[in-house]
């Protein structure tokens, strides 16, 4: 499922967010994403098996905690690049007693939003 990068009111799936935050491997990956990184770099830094790393990255992307983009390289081989897509996650309980999650997102420049949309369009093709 592709998330609209311009939509500020995307309601995150509560179960997906909590599952990702509860998962130790996901937390390790998030701790290494201080800057945008490729999966290859994360493999070296996290010491997580390749198949596990990709599953956890998918989980983090689905939970809208990590953004997946394309890193364009001069030699022509492109790589997926992963960036944290939150500054703060707030878990609260509303008046009816239901759990709510609010994700504070970093501000994006226009060129970043355009690159994000293009990356998602390429995946759909």
PDB file of C-alpha atoms in Angstrom:
ATOM      1  CA  UNK A   1       0.000   0.000   0.000  1.00  0.00           C
ATOM      2  CA  UNK A   2       1.393   3.391  -0.972  1.00  0.00           C
ATOM      3  CA  UNK A   3       0.923   6.224   1.473  1.00  0.00           C
ATOM      4  CA  UNK A   4       0.327   9.727   0.106  1.00  0.00           C
ATOM      5  CA  UNK A   5       3.440  11.613   1.221  1.00  0.00           C
ATOM      6  CA  UNK A   6       1.632  14.954   1.063  1.00  0.00           C
ATOM      7  CA  UNK A   7      -1.236  13.890   3.284  1.00  0.00           C
ATOM      8  CA  UNK A   8      -0.556  15.215   6.745  1.00  0.00           C
ATOM      9  CA  UNK A   9      -3.559  13.516   8.300  1.00  0.00           C
ATOM     10  CA  UNK A  10      -2.694   9.927   7.414  1.00  0.00           C
ATOM     11  CA  UNK A  11      -3.959   8.010  10.406  1.00  0.00           C
ATOM     12  CA  UNK A  12      -1.323   5.414  11.247  1.00  0.00           C
ATOM     13  CA  UNK A  13      -2.422   1.851  11.856  1.00  0.00           C
ATOM     14  CA  UNK A  14      -2.215   1.589  15.640  1.00  0.00           C
ATOM     15  CA  UNK A  15      -1.393  -2.124  15.644  1.00  0.00           C
ATOM     16  CA  UNK A  16       1.366  -1.705  13.039  1.00  0.00           C
ATOM     17  CA  UNK A  17       2.976   1.179  14.957  1.00  0.00           C
ATOM     18  CA  UNK A  18       2.860  -0.632  18.296  1.00  0.00           C
ATOM     19  CA  UNK A  19       4.146  -3.865  16.734  1.00  0.00           C
ATOM     20  CA  UNK A  20       7.069  -2.028  15.142  1.00  0.00           C
ATOM     21  CA  UNK A  21       7.955  -0.172  18.343  1.00  0.00           C
ATOM     22  CA  UNK A  22       7.719  -3.369  20.394  1.00  0.00           C
ATOM     23  CA  UNK A  23      10.014  -5.307  18.030  1.00  0.00           C
ATOM     24  CA  UNK A  24      13.654  -5.254  19.173  1.00  0.00           C
ATOM     25  CA  UNK A  25      15.083  -5.489  15.628  1.00  0.00           C
ATOM     26  CA  UNK A  26      12.915  -2.556  14.520  1.00  0.00           C
ATOM     27  CA  UNK A  27      14.185  -0.495  17.448  1.00  0.00           C
ATOM     28  CA  UNK A  28      17.784  -1.360  16.510  1.00  0.00           C
ATOM     29  CA  UNK A  29      17.133  -0.237  12.927  1.00  0.00           C
ATOM     30  CA  UNK A  30      15.514   2.995  14.120  1.00  0.00           C
ATOM     31  CA  UNK A  31      18.488   3.726  16.359  1.00  0.00           C
ATOM     32  CA  UNK A  32      20.819   3.416  13.340  1.00  0.00           C
ATOM     33  CA  UNK A  33      18.694   5.675  11.135  1.00  0.00           C
ATOM     34  CA  UNK A  34      20.198   8.911  12.397  1.00  0.00           C
ATOM     35  CA  UNK A  35      20.716   9.757   8.709  1.00  0.00           C
ATOM     36  CA  UNK A  36      19.187   8.253   5.571  1.00  0.00           C
ATOM     37  CA  UNK A  37      20.765   4.837   4.985  1.00  0.00           C
ATOM     38  CA  UNK A  38      20.610   2.042   2.445  1.00  0.00           C
ATOM     39  CA  UNK A  39      19.765  -1.524   3.420  1.00  0.00           C
ATOM     40  CA  UNK A  40      23.408  -2.489   2.763  1.00  0.00           C
ATOM     41  CA  UNK A  41      24.612   0.070   5.285  1.00  0.00           C
ATOM     42  CA  UNK A  42      21.998  -1.060   7.797  1.00  0.00           C
ATOM     43  CA  UNK A  43      23.079  -4.690   7.324  1.00  0.00           C
ATOM     44  CA  UNK A  44      26.637  -3.739   8.283  1.00  0.00           C
ATOM     45  CA  UNK A  45      25.625  -1.598  11.245  1.00  0.00           C
ATOM     46  CA  UNK A  46      22.772  -3.631  12.743  1.00  0.00           C
ATOM     47  CA  UNK A  47      24.102  -7.192  12.462  1.00  0.00           C
ATOM     48  CA  UNK A  48      20.616  -8.442  11.561  1.00  0.00           C
ATOM     49  CA  UNK A  49      20.222 -11.205   8.942  1.00  0.00           C
ATOM     50  CA  UNK A  50      19.386  -9.851   5.464  1.00  0.00           C
ATOM     51  CA  UNK A  51      15.912 -11.438   5.216  1.00  0.00           C
ATOM     52  CA  UNK A  52      15.021 -10.235   8.710  1.00  0.00           C
ATOM     53  CA  UNK A  53      16.245  -6.719   7.947  1.00  0.00           C
ATOM     54  CA  UNK A  54      14.048  -6.418   4.859  1.00  0.00           C
ATOM     55  CA  UNK A  55      10.991  -7.765   6.729  1.00  0.00           C
ATOM     56  CA  UNK A  56      11.575  -5.290   9.551  1.00  0.00           C
ATOM     57  CA  UNK A  57      12.064  -2.400   7.118  1.00  0.00           C
ATOM     58  CA  UNK A  58       8.752  -3.325   5.464  1.00  0.00           C
ATOM     59  CA  UNK A  59       7.113  -3.341   8.896  1.00  0.00           C
ATOM     60  CA  UNK A  60       8.560   0.098   9.715  1.00  0.00           C
ATOM     61  CA  UNK A  61       7.439   1.504   6.348  1.00  0.00           C
ATOM     62  CA  UNK A  62       3.939   0.048   6.813  1.00  0.00           C
ATOM     63  CA  UNK A  63       3.780   1.603  10.275  1.00  0.00           C
ATOM     64  CA  UNK A  64       4.737   4.960   8.678  1.00  0.00           C
ATOM     65  CA  UNK A  65       7.779   5.240  10.956  1.00  0.00           C
ATOM     66  CA  UNK A  66      10.292   4.940   8.102  1.00  0.00           C
ATOM     67  CA  UNK A  67      10.126   6.377   4.632  1.00  0.00           C
ATOM     68  CA  UNK A  68      11.528   4.415   1.694  1.00  0.00           C
ATOM     69  CA  UNK A  69      13.019   6.356  -1.201  1.00  0.00           C
ATOM     70  CA  UNK A  70      15.442   5.857  -4.060  1.00  0.00           C
ATOM     71  CA  UNK A  71      19.091   6.837  -3.900  1.00  0.00           C
ATOM     72  CA  UNK A  72      20.232   7.806  -7.394  1.00  0.00           C
ATOM     73  CA  UNK A  73      23.857   6.887  -8.069  1.00  0.00           C
ATOM     74  CA  UNK A  74      26.044   8.228 -10.866  1.00  0.00           C
ATOM     75  CA  UNK A  75      27.153   4.760 -12.008  1.00  0.00           C
ATOM     76  CA  UNK A  76      23.522   3.908 -12.736  1.00  0.00           C
ATOM     77  CA  UNK A  77      22.757   1.376 -10.015  1.00  0.00           C
ATOM     78  CA  UNK A  78      20.115   2.772  -7.709  1.00  0.00           C
ATOM     79  CA  UNK A  79      19.401   1.675  -4.155  1.00  0.00           C
ATOM     80  CA  UNK A  80      16.514   2.029  -1.741  1.00  0.00           C
ATOM     81  CA  UNK A  81      17.223   4.543   0.971  1.00  0.00           C
ATOM     82  CA  UNK A  82      15.469   4.541   4.327  1.00  0.00           C
ATOM     83  CA  UNK A  83      14.817   7.639   6.419  1.00  0.00           C
ATOM     84  CA  UNK A  84      13.032   7.989   9.750  1.00  0.00           C
ATOM     85  CA  UNK A  85       9.614   9.533   9.143  1.00  0.00           C
ATOM     86  CA  UNK A  86       8.821  10.721  12.642  1.00  0.00           C
ATOM     87  CA  UNK A  87      10.144  12.981  15.326  1.00  0.00           C
ATOM     88  CA  UNK A  88       7.827  11.838  18.069  1.00  0.00           C
ATOM     89  CA  UNK A  89       5.203   9.123  18.618  1.00  0.00           C
ATOM     90  CA  UNK A  90       2.513   9.906  21.154  1.00  0.00           C
ATOM     91  CA  UNK A  91       0.318   7.102  22.504  1.00  0.00           C
ATOM     92  CA  UNK A  92      -2.709   8.263  24.449  1.00  0.00           C
ATOM     93  CA  UNK A  93      -6.161   7.185  25.521  1.00  0.00           C
ATOM     94  CA  UNK A  94      -9.189   9.238  24.466  1.00  0.00           C
ATOM     95  CA  UNK A  95     -12.279  10.015  26.563  1.00  0.00           C
ATOM     96  CA  UNK A  96     -13.958   6.802  25.407  1.00  0.00           C
ATOM     97  CA  UNK A  97     -10.937   4.793  26.563  1.00  0.00           C
ATOM     98  CA  UNK A  98      -9.664   3.916  23.063  1.00  0.00           C
ATOM     99  CA  UNK A  99      -5.943   4.029  22.334  1.00  0.00           C
ATOM    100  CA  UNK A 100      -4.850   6.732  19.887  1.00  0.00           C
ATOM    101  CA  UNK A 101      -1.504   7.303  18.233  1.00  0.00           C
ATOM    102  CA  UNK A 102      -0.235  10.610  16.928  1.00  0.00           C
ATOM    103  CA  UNK A 103       2.969  10.774  14.921  1.00  0.00           C
ATOM    104  CA  UNK A 104       4.820  14.063  14.767  1.00  0.00           C
ATOM    105  CA  UNK A 105       6.428  14.222  11.307  1.00  0.00           C
ATOM    106  CA  UNK A 106       9.471  16.225  10.212  1.00  0.00           C
ATOM    107  CA  UNK A 107       8.828  19.132   7.837  1.00  0.00           C
ATOM    108  CA  UNK A 108       9.691  18.389   4.202  1.00  0.00           C
ATOM    109  CA  UNK A 109      10.943  20.713   1.494  1.00  0.00           C
ATOM    110  CA  UNK A 110       9.142  20.790  -1.864  1.00  0.00           C
ATOM    111  CA  UNK A 111      11.986  18.933  -3.635  1.00  0.00           C
ATOM    112  CA  UNK A 112      11.857  16.164  -1.024  1.00  0.00           C
ATOM    113  CA  UNK A 113       8.101  15.788  -1.482  1.00  0.00           C
ATOM    114  CA  UNK A 114       8.517  15.617  -5.272  1.00  0.00           C
ATOM    115  CA  UNK A 115      11.275  12.981  -5.006  1.00  0.00           C
ATOM    116  CA  UNK A 116       9.099  11.017  -2.596  1.00  0.00           C
ATOM    117  CA  UNK A 117       6.129  11.040  -4.960  1.00  0.00           C
ATOM    118  CA  UNK A 118       8.297  10.059  -7.946  1.00  0.00           C
ATOM    119  CA  UNK A 119       9.769   7.152  -5.989  1.00  0.00           C
ATOM    120  CA  UNK A 120       6.298   5.891  -5.142  1.00  0.00           C
ATOM    121  CA  UNK A 121       5.068   6.287  -8.736  1.00  0.00           C
ATOM    122  CA  UNK A 122       8.028   4.234  -9.989  1.00  0.00           C
ATOM    123  CA  UNK A 123       7.111   1.438  -7.575  1.00  0.00           C
ATOM    124  CA  UNK A 124       3.534   1.379  -8.866  1.00  0.00           C
ATOM    125  CA  UNK A 125       4.727   1.000 -12.470  1.00  0.00           C
TER     126      UNK A 125
END
